mmCIF file of C-alpha atoms in Angstrom:
data_model
loop_
_atom_site.group_PDB
_atom_site.id
_atom_site.type_symbol
_atom_site.label_atom_id
_atom_site.label_comp_id
_atom_site.label_asym_id
_atom_site.label_seq_id
_atom_site.Cartn_x
_atom_site.Cartn_y
_atom_site.Cartn_z
ATOM 1 C CA MET X 1 7.208 9.653 25.277
ATOM 2 C CA GLY X 2 10.980 9.280 25.062
ATOM 3 C CA LYS X 3 12.985 9.636 21.883
ATOM 4 C CA LYS X 4 13.104 5.866 21.469
ATOM 5 C CA ASP X 5 9.288 5.624 21.665
ATOM 6 C CA LYS X 6 8.710 8.259 19.012
ATOM 7 C CA ILE X 7 7.617 6.877 15.652
ATOM 8 C CA GLN X 8 9.940 7.904 12.844
ATOM 9 C CA LYS X 9 7.912 9.728 10.220
ATOM 10 C CA THR X 10 7.938 8.197 6.752
ATOM 11 C CA ASN X 11 7.258 9.953 3.433
ATOM 12 C CA ALA X 12 3.713 8.564 3.554
ATOM 13 C CA VAL X 13 3.063 10.014 7.022
ATOM 14 C CA ARG X 14 4.537 13.411 6.065
ATOM 15 C CA ILE X 15 2.216 13.580 3.037
ATOM 16 C CA LEU X 16 -0.829 12.768 5.180
ATOM 17 C CA ASP X 17 0.242 15.455 7.663
ATOM 18 C CA ARG X 18 0.609 18.030 4.856
ATOM 19 C CA GLN X 19 -2.898 17.176 3.639
ATOM 20 C CA LYS X 20 -4.199 17.386 7.212
ATOM 21 C CA ALA X 21 -5.623 13.890 6.760
ATOM 22 C CA ASP X 22 -7.206 12.101 9.705
ATOM 23 C CA TYR X 23 -5.218 8.906 10.239
ATOM 24 C CA GLU X 24 -4.001 6.573 12.942
ATOM 25 C CA LEU X 25 -0.638 4.796 13.031
ATOM 26 C CA ILE X 26 -0.488 1.163 14.105
ATOM 27 C CA GLU X 27 2.835 -0.446 15.014
ATOM 28 C CA TYR X 28 3.513 -4.191 14.978
ATOM 29 C CA ASP X 29 6.440 -6.502 15.633
ATOM 30 C CA THR X 30 8.442 -7.725 12.632
ATOM 31 C CA ASP X 31 10.992 -9.872 14.497
ATOM 32 C CA ASP X 32 9.250 -13.102 13.422
ATOM 33 C CA GLY X 33 9.716 -12.222 9.730
ATOM 34 C CA GLN X 34 5.963 -12.579 9.069
ATOM 35 C CA LEU X 35 5.388 -9.565 6.801
ATOM 36 C CA ASP X 36 2.467 -10.804 4.720
ATOM 37 C CA GLY X 37 -0.758 -8.855 5.049
ATOM 38 C CA VAL X 38 -2.786 -11.625 6.681
ATOM 39 C CA SER X 39 -0.145 -11.930 9.421
ATOM 40 C CA VAL X 40 -0.090 -8.149 9.829
ATOM 41 C CA ALA X 41 -3.890 -8.110 10.261
ATOM 42 C CA GLU X 42 -3.576 -10.772 12.981
ATOM 43 C CA LYS X 43 -0.683 -9.006 14.741
ATOM 44 C CA THR X 44 -2.487 -5.667 14.791
ATOM 45 C CA GLY X 45 -5.855 -7.132 15.780
ATOM 46 C CA GLN X 46 -7.517 -5.629 12.712
ATOM 47 C CA ALA X 47 -10.215 -7.258 10.583
ATOM 48 C CA GLU X 48 -8.520 -8.937 7.604
ATOM 49 C CA GLU X 49 -10.915 -7.325 5.114
ATOM 50 C CA THR X 50 -9.813 -3.824 6.227
ATOM 51 C CA VAL X 51 -6.087 -4.438 5.687
ATOM 52 C CA TYR X 52 -4.799 -3.802 2.155
ATOM 53 C CA LYS X 53 -1.503 -4.658 0.500
ATOM 54 C CA THR X 54 0.395 -2.533 -2.004
ATOM 55 C CA LEU X 55 1.554 -4.294 -5.161
ATOM 56 C CA VAL X 56 3.699 -2.844 -7.936
ATOM 57 C CA ALA X 57 3.475 -4.061 -11.523
ATOM 58 C CA THR X 58 5.170 -3.133 -14.764
ATOM 59 C CA ALA X 59 4.272 -2.997 -18.448
ATOM 60 C CA GLY X 60 7.889 -2.721 -19.547
ATOM 61 C CA THR X 61 10.803 -0.403 -18.881
ATOM 62 C CA GLY X 62 9.751 2.757 -17.109
ATOM 63 C CA LYS X 63 6.052 1.818 -16.986
ATOM 64 C CA TYR X 64 5.056 1.136 -13.385
ATOM 65 C CA PHE X 65 1.662 0.867 -11.733
ATOM 66 C CA VAL X 66 0.576 0.559 -8.109
ATOM 67 C CA PHE X 67 -2.345 -1.631 -7.014
ATOM 68 C CA VAL X 68 -3.889 -1.673 -3.545
ATOM 69 C CA ILE X 69 -6.004 -4.736 -2.755
ATOM 70 C CA PRO X 70 -7.263 -6.604 0.325
ATOM 71 C CA VAL X 71 -4.505 -8.754 1.861
ATOM 72 C CA ALA X 72 -6.336 -12.052 1.426
ATOM 73 C CA GLU X 73 -7.168 -11.387 -2.234
ATOM 74 C CA GLU X 74 -5.181 -11.935 -5.412
ATOM 75 C CA LEU X 75 -4.569 -9.273 -8.048
ATOM 76 C CA ASP X 76 -6.309 -10.086 -11.337
ATOM 77 C CA LEU X 77 -3.632 -9.117 -13.875
ATOM 78 C CA LYS X 78 -6.199 -8.763 -16.682
ATOM 79 C CA LYS X 79 -8.272 -6.294 -14.638
ATOM 80 C CA ALA X 80 -5.092 -4.514 -13.569
ATOM 81 C CA ALA X 81 -3.891 -4.172 -17.171
ATOM 82 C CA LYS X 82 -7.291 -2.849 -18.239
ATOM 83 C CA ALA X 83 -7.243 -0.273 -15.416
ATOM 84 C CA ALA X 84 -3.726 0.774 -16.414
ATOM 85 C CA GLY X 85 -4.638 1.009 -20.106
ATOM 86 C CA GLU X 86 -2.068 -1.638 -21.030
ATOM 87 C CA LYS X 87 -2.362 -4.876 -23.023
ATOM 88 C CA LYS X 88 -0.379 -6.814 -20.443
ATOM 89 C CA ILE X 89 1.308 -6.182 -17.125
ATOM 90 C CA GLU X 90 3.350 -8.359 -14.799
ATOM 91 C CA MET X 91 4.363 -8.095 -11.181
ATOM 92 C CA LEU X 92 7.552 -6.147 -10.523
ATOM 93 C CA HIS X 93 10.451 -8.374 -9.469
ATOM 94 C CA LEU X 94 11.072 -8.077 -5.747
ATOM 95 C CA ARG X 95 14.722 -7.217 -6.391
ATOM 96 C CA ASP X 96 13.567 -4.054 -8.231
ATOM 97 C CA LEU X 97 11.052 -2.873 -5.618
ATOM 98 C CA THR X 98 13.338 -0.575 -3.612
ATOM 99 C CA ASP X 99 14.968 0.958 -6.709
ATOM 100 C CA VAL X 100 11.581 1.745 -8.263
ATOM 101 C CA THR X 101 9.580 2.806 -5.183
ATOM 102 C CA GLY X 102 12.073 3.692 -2.466
ATOM 103 C CA TYR X 103 10.288 1.198 -0.203
ATOM 104 C CA VAL X 104 11.140 -2.349 0.921
ATOM 105 C CA ARG X 105 9.020 -5.517 0.859
ATOM 106 C CA GLY X 106 6.666 -5.438 3.818
ATOM 107 C CA GLY X 107 6.932 -1.655 4.019
ATOM 108 C CA CYS X 108 5.681 -0.510 0.630
ATOM 109 C CA SER X 109 3.081 2.234 0.948
ATOM 110 C CA PRO X 110 0.912 3.477 -1.930
ATOM 111 C CA VAL X 111 1.676 6.987 -0.614
ATOM 112 C CA GLY X 112 5.048 8.716 -0.915
ATOM 113 C CA MET X 113 6.967 6.558 -3.380
ATOM 114 C CA LYS X 114 10.045 8.239 -4.812
ATOM 115 C CA LYS X 115 8.119 8.862 -8.041
ATOM 116 C CA ALA X 116 4.383 9.205 -8.563
ATOM 117 C CA PHE X 117 2.972 6.193 -10.407
ATOM 118 C CA PRO X 118 -0.611 5.604 -11.562
ATOM 119 C CA THR X 119 -2.295 4.093 -8.505
ATOM 120 C CA PHE X 120 -5.443 1.973 -8.357
ATOM 121 C CA ILE X 121 -7.379 0.870 -5.281
ATOM 122 C CA ASP X 122 -9.732 -2.102 -5.371
ATOM 123 C CA GLU X 123 -13.421 -1.186 -5.408
ATOM 124 C CA SER X 124 -13.973 -3.104 -2.150
ATOM 125 C CA ALA X 125 -12.420 -0.133 -0.301
ATOM 126 C CA GLN X 126 -15.574 1.886 -1.028
ATOM 127 C CA THR X 127 -17.536 -0.315 1.374
ATOM 128 C CA LEU X 128 -15.292 0.514 4.353
ATOM 129 C CA ASN X 129 -15.142 3.496 6.712
ATOM 130 C CA ARG X 130 -11.387 3.016 7.256
ATOM 131 C CA ILE X 131 -8.747 0.972 5.493
ATOM 132 C CA ILE X 132 -5.268 0.041 6.625
ATOM 133 C CA VAL X 133 -2.182 0.198 4.398
ATOM 134 C CA SER X 134 1.551 0.292 4.977
ATOM 135 C CA ALA X 135 2.832 3.591 6.315
ATOM 136 C CA GLY X 136 6.123 3.171 4.454
ATOM 137 C CA LYS X 137 8.239 0.945 6.660
ATOM 138 C CA ARG X 138 8.072 -2.543 8.106
ATOM 139 C CA GLY X 139 6.191 -2.607 11.384
ATOM 140 C CA LEU X 140 4.065 0.475 10.695
ATOM 141 C CA GLN X 141 0.583 0.669 9.208
ATOM 142 C CA MET X 142 -1.760 3.620 8.752
ATOM 143 C CA LYS X 143 -5.525 3.512 9.187
ATOM 144 C CA LEU X 144 -7.492 6.129 7.268
ATOM 145 C CA ALA X 145 -10.644 6.773 5.297
ATOM 146 C CA PRO X 146 -10.565 5.440 1.717
ATOM 147 C CA ASP X 147 -11.148 8.998 0.425
ATOM 148 C CA ALA X 148 -8.075 10.237 2.305
ATOM 149 C CA LEU X 149 -6.004 7.458 0.732
ATOM 150 C CA LEU X 150 -7.393 8.254 -2.726
ATOM 151 C CA LEU X 151 -6.295 11.871 -2.319
ATOM 152 C CA ALA X 152 -2.891 11.123 -0.778
ATOM 153 C CA ALA X 153 -2.012 8.492 -3.403
ATOM 154 C CA ASP X 154 -3.733 10.332 -6.281
ATOM 155 C CA ALA X 155 -5.509 7.045 -6.923
ATOM 156 C CA VAL X 156 -8.696 5.820 -8.568
ATOM 157 C CA ILE X 157 -11.090 3.057 -7.523
ATOM 158 C CA VAL X 158 -11.443 0.102 -9.920
ATOM 159 C CA PRO X 159 -12.208 -3.640 -9.733
ATOM 160 C CA LEU X 160 -8.853 -5.424 -9.274
ATOM 161 C CA THR X 161 -9.369 -8.825 -7.656
ATOM 162 C CA LYS X 162 -10.325 -12.240 -8.991
#
């Protein structure tokens, strides 16, 4: 494998390596601009129900929360607020994503953000042997056991979808 072929390690991948987690990296093409999770599932040939997206929400200045849900599902803000112990939360504005997390849209991983935020994974993950989430940059996903993701993201499992 030449230098050009080598996958650049992201914060998320370094954390998994430190924890000696069993994971697989999956690369996909981003030239078409299709970064949504359903498109990523199609491009990588993975079952849609195994691919999860990372969403960031806020309950006001300095209060951020991370939610990991199946790509074809919608985050239930009431369930998310309850999980976070807040009266109300709203989605983080896209323009603030990189400043808050260190990641860009389409490459936001629940692992390795620049600060640790309370992280919640939808209960549907418990039914899977492996789930797929962003590895921290566009065009790179990681496939791992839900338990490995829970540990790496210091997350908890809760109901989050409508």
